[in-house]
Amino acid sequence: MQDDPMSRLEDHHVPDHEGGVNPAISDSSTFAFSRPDLLRAAFHDEAPGCYLYSRAGNATLRTLADAMAALEGSEAAHVTASGMSAIAITLMQLAASGSRIVASHTVYGGTWALLGNLLPRFGVETRFADTNDLEEVREAVNGDTAAIYCETLSNPMLRMPAIGALAQIARESDAALVVDNTFAPLLVSPIALGADVVVHSLTKFINGASDCIAGAVCASDEFIATLGDVNAGTAMLIGPVLDSLRAQSIYKNLATLDVRMQRHGENAAFLAERLEEAGLETVYPGLASHPEHDLFDSQANPGYGYGGMLGLDLGTVEAAEDLAMRLQDAGVGLLAVSLGHARTLFSPSGSSTSSEIPPEMQNQIGLSPGLLRFSIGLDADIEATWERFSDCLADANLV
Ligand code: PLP
């Protein structure tokens, strides 16, 4: 089943250095050469099979990167020390002073700040647009556009763009379509839908343990080689290198990604249905009321569900914070940013992970201050979780 991302991941070759079931960890920053001509050649990427220095790569980073490429169906991948660095090196490689980036107006707050505050200091202009409105995207794109940027499921509003249609607009203007697939690994394969580059925060569902920060860029052989170029590659010259020990632990966690995504999705769907039935404003792609429910079905890989992210709009930040504290006290989950942990995590997005987006802009894009964003956990007994949850809703006079 070549088209199934988990099958591709399982089939991808794991080097068997020492007969262990897991590959050995490459634990060196630098590598010795048997001959000076090989050392010289390595600087020009002309010494196949030789590692030179771990900022450029090593066998463990290669193993995780190859697994990410298999997962996303890209020719190659590069792993980084954070999701933010994966996004930053990608956009800085694609753009130059005078370029424009057309970005979805609902993206993770850190990405919003990178695009809206930091990159303009280097002469890169960002136009934020509603990527669900293709006309608006077309109007924002001009001849200087280097990239169109969006998230598969936007953080925190869980809107989904039509990736194929955005890819078409990007192609027509010689721009790259970059998609952040952090919320939907396995669920959606943006490259198969036409994206040029997929970026990830591995910190989230991919690793699934909330014990480290990491990222990945998945793209063509050519683009990944450009990132590593010794003279002008952003990965090489900025150097956001993931440590090998962490790369190894993330690699091992990838093996259970399908089981975890399915359970996150089943639990989130169960809670979303009950929350909506209880009359609460619930945002979940698996609900028929979600504006892109049908689009999700048409873009998703079968068998992995609708993901673990869920939004509940409680109107005001006070109501969101009050419910969050009740849920934490009742053991439903933890008041924490981030996602993909075994336990349910929740935070009011407008005042936390999207706080970089100015309030008037939040208002304009429809991001309610009362939106409580949930990453639903792997709870074994989700019905028992719902009982606690519904008690909290009653205590907070929300039902
Ligand atoms: N992309 C999305 C959608 C995110 O939610 C985040 C972090 O919350 C990032 C990127 C940044 O990733 P990291 O925290 O690993 O740098």
Short mmCIF file of N, CA and C in Angstrom, two decimals, residues 301-387:
data_model
loop_
_atom_site.label_atom_id
_atom_site.label_comp_id
_atom_site.label_asym_id
_atom_site.label_seq_id
_atom_site.Cartn_x
_atom_site.Cartn_y
_atom_site.Cartn_z
N ASN A 301 -6.23 10.97 4.32
CA ASN A 301 -5.91 9.55 4.12
C ASN A 301 -6.91 8.75 4.94
N PRO A 302 -7.48 7.67 4.36
CA PRO A 302 -8.50 6.93 5.11
C PRO A 302 -7.92 6.21 6.33
N GLY A 303 -8.72 6.12 7.37
CA GLY A 303 -8.38 5.26 8.51
C GLY A 303 -7.71 5.93 9.68
N TYR A 304 -7.47 7.24 9.60
CA TYR A 304 -6.77 7.90 10.71
C TYR A 304 -7.64 8.90 11.47
N GLY A 305 -8.90 9.05 11.08
CA GLY A 305 -9.81 9.92 11.81
C GLY A 305 -9.58 11.39 11.53
N TYR A 306 -10.09 12.21 12.44
CA TYR A 306 -10.11 13.67 12.24
C TYR A 306 -9.16 14.40 13.18
N GLY A 307 -8.32 13.66 13.86
CA GLY A 307 -7.29 14.31 14.67
C GLY A 307 -7.70 14.55 16.11
N GLY A 308 -6.73 14.98 16.88
CA GLY A 308 -6.91 15.13 18.32
C GLY A 308 -7.19 16.55 18.77
N MET A 309 -7.29 17.51 17.84
CA MET A 309 -7.48 18.92 18.23
C MET A 309 -8.95 19.28 18.20
N LEU A 310 -9.36 20.01 19.22
CA LEU A 310 -10.77 20.37 19.35
C LEU A 310 -10.84 21.77 19.96
N GLY A 311 -11.79 22.57 19.51
CA GLY A 311 -11.96 23.92 20.07
C GLY A 311 -13.34 24.07 20.68
N LEU A 312 -13.39 24.84 21.77
CA LEU A 312 -14.66 25.11 22.45
C LEU A 312 -14.72 26.61 22.67
N ASP A 313 -15.71 27.25 22.05
CA ASP A 313 -15.80 28.70 22.21
C ASP A 313 -16.74 29.04 23.35
N LEU A 314 -16.16 29.55 24.43
CA LEU A 314 -16.94 29.84 25.64
C LEU A 314 -17.26 31.32 25.76
N GLY A 315 -16.99 32.08 24.72
CA GLY A 315 -17.40 33.48 24.67
C GLY A 315 -16.39 34.45 25.23
N THR A 316 -15.98 34.25 26.48
CA THR A 316 -15.03 35.18 27.09
C THR A 316 -13.82 34.42 27.63
N VAL A 317 -12.71 35.15 27.76
CA VAL A 317 -11.51 34.52 28.29
C VAL A 317 -11.73 34.08 29.74
N GLU A 318 -12.55 34.84 30.47
CA GLU A 318 -12.84 34.49 31.88
C GLU A 318 -13.52 33.12 31.93
N ALA A 319 -14.52 32.93 31.06
CA ALA A 319 -15.25 31.65 31.05
C ALA A 319 -14.30 30.52 30.65
N ALA A 320 -13.41 30.78 29.68
CA ALA A 320 -12.47 29.75 29.22
C ALA A 320 -11.50 29.38 30.35
N GLU A 321 -11.00 30.40 31.05
CA GLU A 321 -10.04 30.13 32.14
C GLU A 321 -10.72 29.41 33.30
N ASP A 322 -11.97 29.81 33.58
CA ASP A 322 -12.71 29.18 34.68
C ASP A 322 -12.92 27.68 34.38
N LEU A 323 -13.34 27.38 33.14
CA LEU A 323 -13.55 25.97 32.79
C LEU A 323 -12.22 25.21 32.80
N ALA A 324 -11.17 25.85 32.31
CA ALA A 324 -9.86 25.19 32.28
C ALA A 324 -9.44 24.76 33.69
N MET A 325 -9.63 25.65 34.65
CA MET A 325 -9.22 25.32 36.02
C MET A 325 -10.07 24.18 36.59
N ARG A 326 -11.37 24.23 36.28
CA ARG A 326 -12.25 23.15 36.76
C ARG A 326 -11.84 21.81 36.15
N LEU A 327 -11.53 21.82 34.85
CA LEU A 327 -11.14 20.58 34.18
C LEU A 327 -9.83 20.04 34.74
N GLN A 328 -8.91 20.97 35.04
CA GLN A 328 -7.62 20.52 35.60
C GLN A 328 -7.83 19.92 37.00
N ASP A 329 -8.64 20.61 37.81
CA ASP A 329 -8.90 20.11 39.17
C ASP A 329 -9.62 18.76 39.14
N ALA A 330 -10.45 18.56 38.11
CA ALA A 330 -11.22 17.30 38.03
C ALA A 330 -10.40 16.18 37.38
N GLY A 331 -9.17 16.48 36.96
CA GLY A 331 -8.31 15.44 36.38
C GLY A 331 -8.60 15.14 34.92
N VAL A 332 -9.34 16.04 34.25
CA VAL A 332 -9.62 15.81 32.82
C VAL A 332 -8.35 16.03 31.99
N GLY A 333 -7.52 16.96 32.43
CA GLY A 333 -6.30 17.25 31.68
C GLY A 333 -5.53 18.36 32.35
N LEU A 334 -4.64 18.97 31.59
CA LEU A 334 -3.71 19.95 32.17
C LEU A 334 -3.79 21.27 31.44
N LEU A 335 -3.76 22.37 32.22
CA LEU A 335 -3.71 23.71 31.62
C LEU A 335 -2.28 23.91 31.12
N ALA A 336 -2.08 23.68 29.84
CA ALA A 336 -0.73 23.75 29.26
C ALA A 336 -0.85 24.02 27.78
N VAL A 337 0.13 24.74 27.24
CA VAL A 337 0.17 24.90 25.78
C VAL A 337 0.74 23.61 25.18
N SER A 338 0.83 23.59 23.86
CA SER A 338 1.34 22.45 23.10
C SER A 338 0.26 21.37 22.94
N LEU A 339 0.67 20.29 22.27
CA LEU A 339 -0.31 19.29 21.87
C LEU A 339 0.38 17.95 21.60
N GLY A 340 -0.47 16.92 21.53
CA GLY A 340 0.06 15.61 21.17
C GLY A 340 0.52 14.78 22.35
N HIS A 341 0.30 15.28 23.58
CA HIS A 341 0.69 14.51 24.76
C HIS A 341 -0.34 13.41 25.03
N ALA A 342 0.04 12.41 25.85
CA ALA A 342 -0.89 11.35 26.21
C ALA A 342 -2.05 11.90 27.04
N ARG A 343 -1.78 12.92 27.84
CA ARG A 343 -2.85 13.56 28.62
C ARG A 343 -3.47 14.68 27.80
N THR A 344 -4.72 14.98 28.08
CA THR A 344 -5.37 16.12 27.43
C THR A 344 -4.73 17.42 27.91
N LEU A 345 -4.41 18.30 26.96
CA LEU A 345 -3.85 19.62 27.29
C LEU A 345 -4.83 20.67 26.78
N PHE A 346 -4.98 21.78 27.51
CA PHE A 346 -5.85 22.85 27.01
C PHE A 346 -5.32 24.20 27.44
N SER A 347 -5.61 25.21 26.59
CA SER A 347 -5.24 26.59 26.91
C SER A 347 -6.13 27.53 26.10
N PRO A 348 -6.44 28.71 26.67
CA PRO A 348 -7.20 29.70 25.90
C PRO A 348 -6.25 30.32 24.87
N SER A 349 -6.50 30.07 23.59
CA SER A 349 -5.52 30.42 22.55
C SER A 349 -5.24 31.91 22.45
N GLY A 350 -6.30 32.73 22.47
CA GLY A 350 -6.14 34.16 22.21
C GLY A 350 -5.17 34.83 23.16
N SER A 351 -5.12 34.34 24.41
CA SER A 351 -4.23 34.96 25.39
C SER A 351 -2.97 34.13 25.63
N SER A 352 -2.77 33.07 24.82
CA SER A 352 -1.54 32.27 24.99
C SER A 352 -0.86 32.03 23.63
N THR A 353 -1.14 30.90 23.01
CA THR A 353 -0.37 30.53 21.81
C THR A 353 -0.69 31.38 20.58
N SER A 354 -1.74 32.20 20.66
CA SER A 354 -2.02 33.12 19.55
C SER A 354 -1.91 34.57 20.01
N SER A 355 -1.32 34.81 21.18
CA SER A 355 -1.29 36.17 21.73
C SER A 355 -0.40 37.11 20.92
N GLU A 356 0.46 36.53 20.05
CA GLU A 356 1.28 37.38 19.17
C GLU A 356 0.41 38.09 18.12
N ILE A 357 -0.76 37.53 17.86
CA ILE A 357 -1.67 38.14 16.88
C ILE A 357 -2.41 39.27 17.60
N PRO A 358 -2.28 40.52 17.14
CA PRO A 358 -2.90 41.63 17.87
C PRO A 358 -4.41 41.44 18.01
N PRO A 359 -5.00 41.93 19.14
CA PRO A 359 -6.42 41.69 19.41
C PRO A 359 -7.35 42.11 18.27
N GLU A 360 -7.03 43.25 17.60
CA GLU A 360 -7.94 43.67 16.51
C GLU A 360 -7.88 42.68 15.35
N MET A 361 -6.70 42.09 15.14
CA MET A 361 -6.56 41.08 14.08
C MET A 361 -7.27 39.79 14.49
N GLN A 362 -7.13 39.42 15.78
CA GLN A 362 -7.85 38.24 16.28
C GLN A 362 -9.34 38.40 16.02
N ASN A 363 -9.84 39.61 16.30
CA ASN A 363 -11.25 39.90 16.11
C ASN A 363 -11.63 39.77 14.64
N GLN A 364 -10.77 40.33 13.78
CA GLN A 364 -11.03 40.30 12.34
C GLN A 364 -11.08 38.88 11.78
N ILE A 365 -10.22 38.00 12.29
CA ILE A 365 -10.19 36.64 11.74
C ILE A 365 -11.17 35.71 12.47
N GLY A 366 -11.89 36.26 13.44
CA GLY A 366 -12.91 35.48 14.13
C GLY A 366 -12.36 34.59 15.23
N LEU A 367 -11.19 34.96 15.76
CA LEU A 367 -10.62 34.18 16.88
C LEU A 367 -11.19 34.73 18.18
N SER A 368 -12.13 33.99 18.74
CA SER A 368 -12.82 34.45 19.95
C SER A 368 -11.88 34.39 21.16
N PRO A 369 -11.93 35.42 22.04
CA PRO A 369 -11.10 35.36 23.25
C PRO A 369 -11.50 34.19 24.15
N GLY A 370 -12.71 33.67 23.94
CA GLY A 370 -13.18 32.55 24.77
C GLY A 370 -12.86 31.19 24.19
N LEU A 371 -12.05 31.14 23.12
CA LEU A 371 -11.75 29.84 22.52
C LEU A 371 -10.77 29.05 23.40
N LEU A 372 -11.23 27.93 23.91
CA LEU A 372 -10.35 27.03 24.67
C LEU A 372 -9.95 25.91 23.71
N ARG A 373 -8.63 25.84 23.43
CA ARG A 373 -8.13 24.83 22.48
C ARG A 373 -7.71 23.58 23.24
N PHE A 374 -8.17 22.44 22.78
CA PHE A 374 -7.85 21.17 23.44
C PHE A 374 -7.01 20.29 22.52
N SER A 375 -6.01 19.63 23.10
CA SER A 375 -5.37 18.50 22.46
C SER A 375 -5.82 17.29 23.28
N ILE A 376 -6.73 16.52 22.70
CA ILE A 376 -7.35 15.44 23.48
C ILE A 376 -6.38 14.26 23.61
N GLY A 377 -6.33 13.72 24.83
CA GLY A 377 -5.33 12.70 25.16
C GLY A 377 -5.73 11.29 24.74
N LEU A 378 -4.98 10.33 25.25
CA LEU A 378 -5.15 8.93 24.87
C LEU A 378 -6.01 8.17 25.90
N ASP A 379 -6.80 8.88 26.68
CA ASP A 379 -7.59 8.29 27.77
C ASP A 379 -8.17 6.92 27.40
N ALA A 380 -7.95 5.94 28.29
CA ALA A 380 -8.44 4.59 28.03
C ALA A 380 -9.96 4.54 28.16
N ASP A 381 -10.52 5.35 29.06
CA ASP A 381 -11.97 5.32 29.29
C ASP A 381 -12.53 6.72 29.05
N ILE A 382 -12.83 7.00 27.80
CA ILE A 382 -13.24 8.36 27.44
C ILE A 382 -14.65 8.66 27.99
N GLU A 383 -15.44 7.62 28.22
CA GLU A 383 -16.78 7.87 28.80
C GLU A 383 -16.64 8.40 30.23
N ALA A 384 -15.66 7.85 30.97
CA ALA A 384 -15.42 8.34 32.33
C ALA A 384 -14.90 9.78 32.27
N THR A 385 -14.06 10.08 31.28
CA THR A 385 -13.57 11.45 31.11
C THR A 385 -14.75 12.39 30.85
N TRP A 386 -15.69 11.93 30.00
CA TRP A 386 -16.84 12.78 29.67
C TRP A 386 -17.70 13.06 30.93
N GLU A 387 -17.83 12.05 31.78
CA GLU A 387 -18.61 12.27 33.02
C GLU A 387 -18.00 13.40 33.84
#
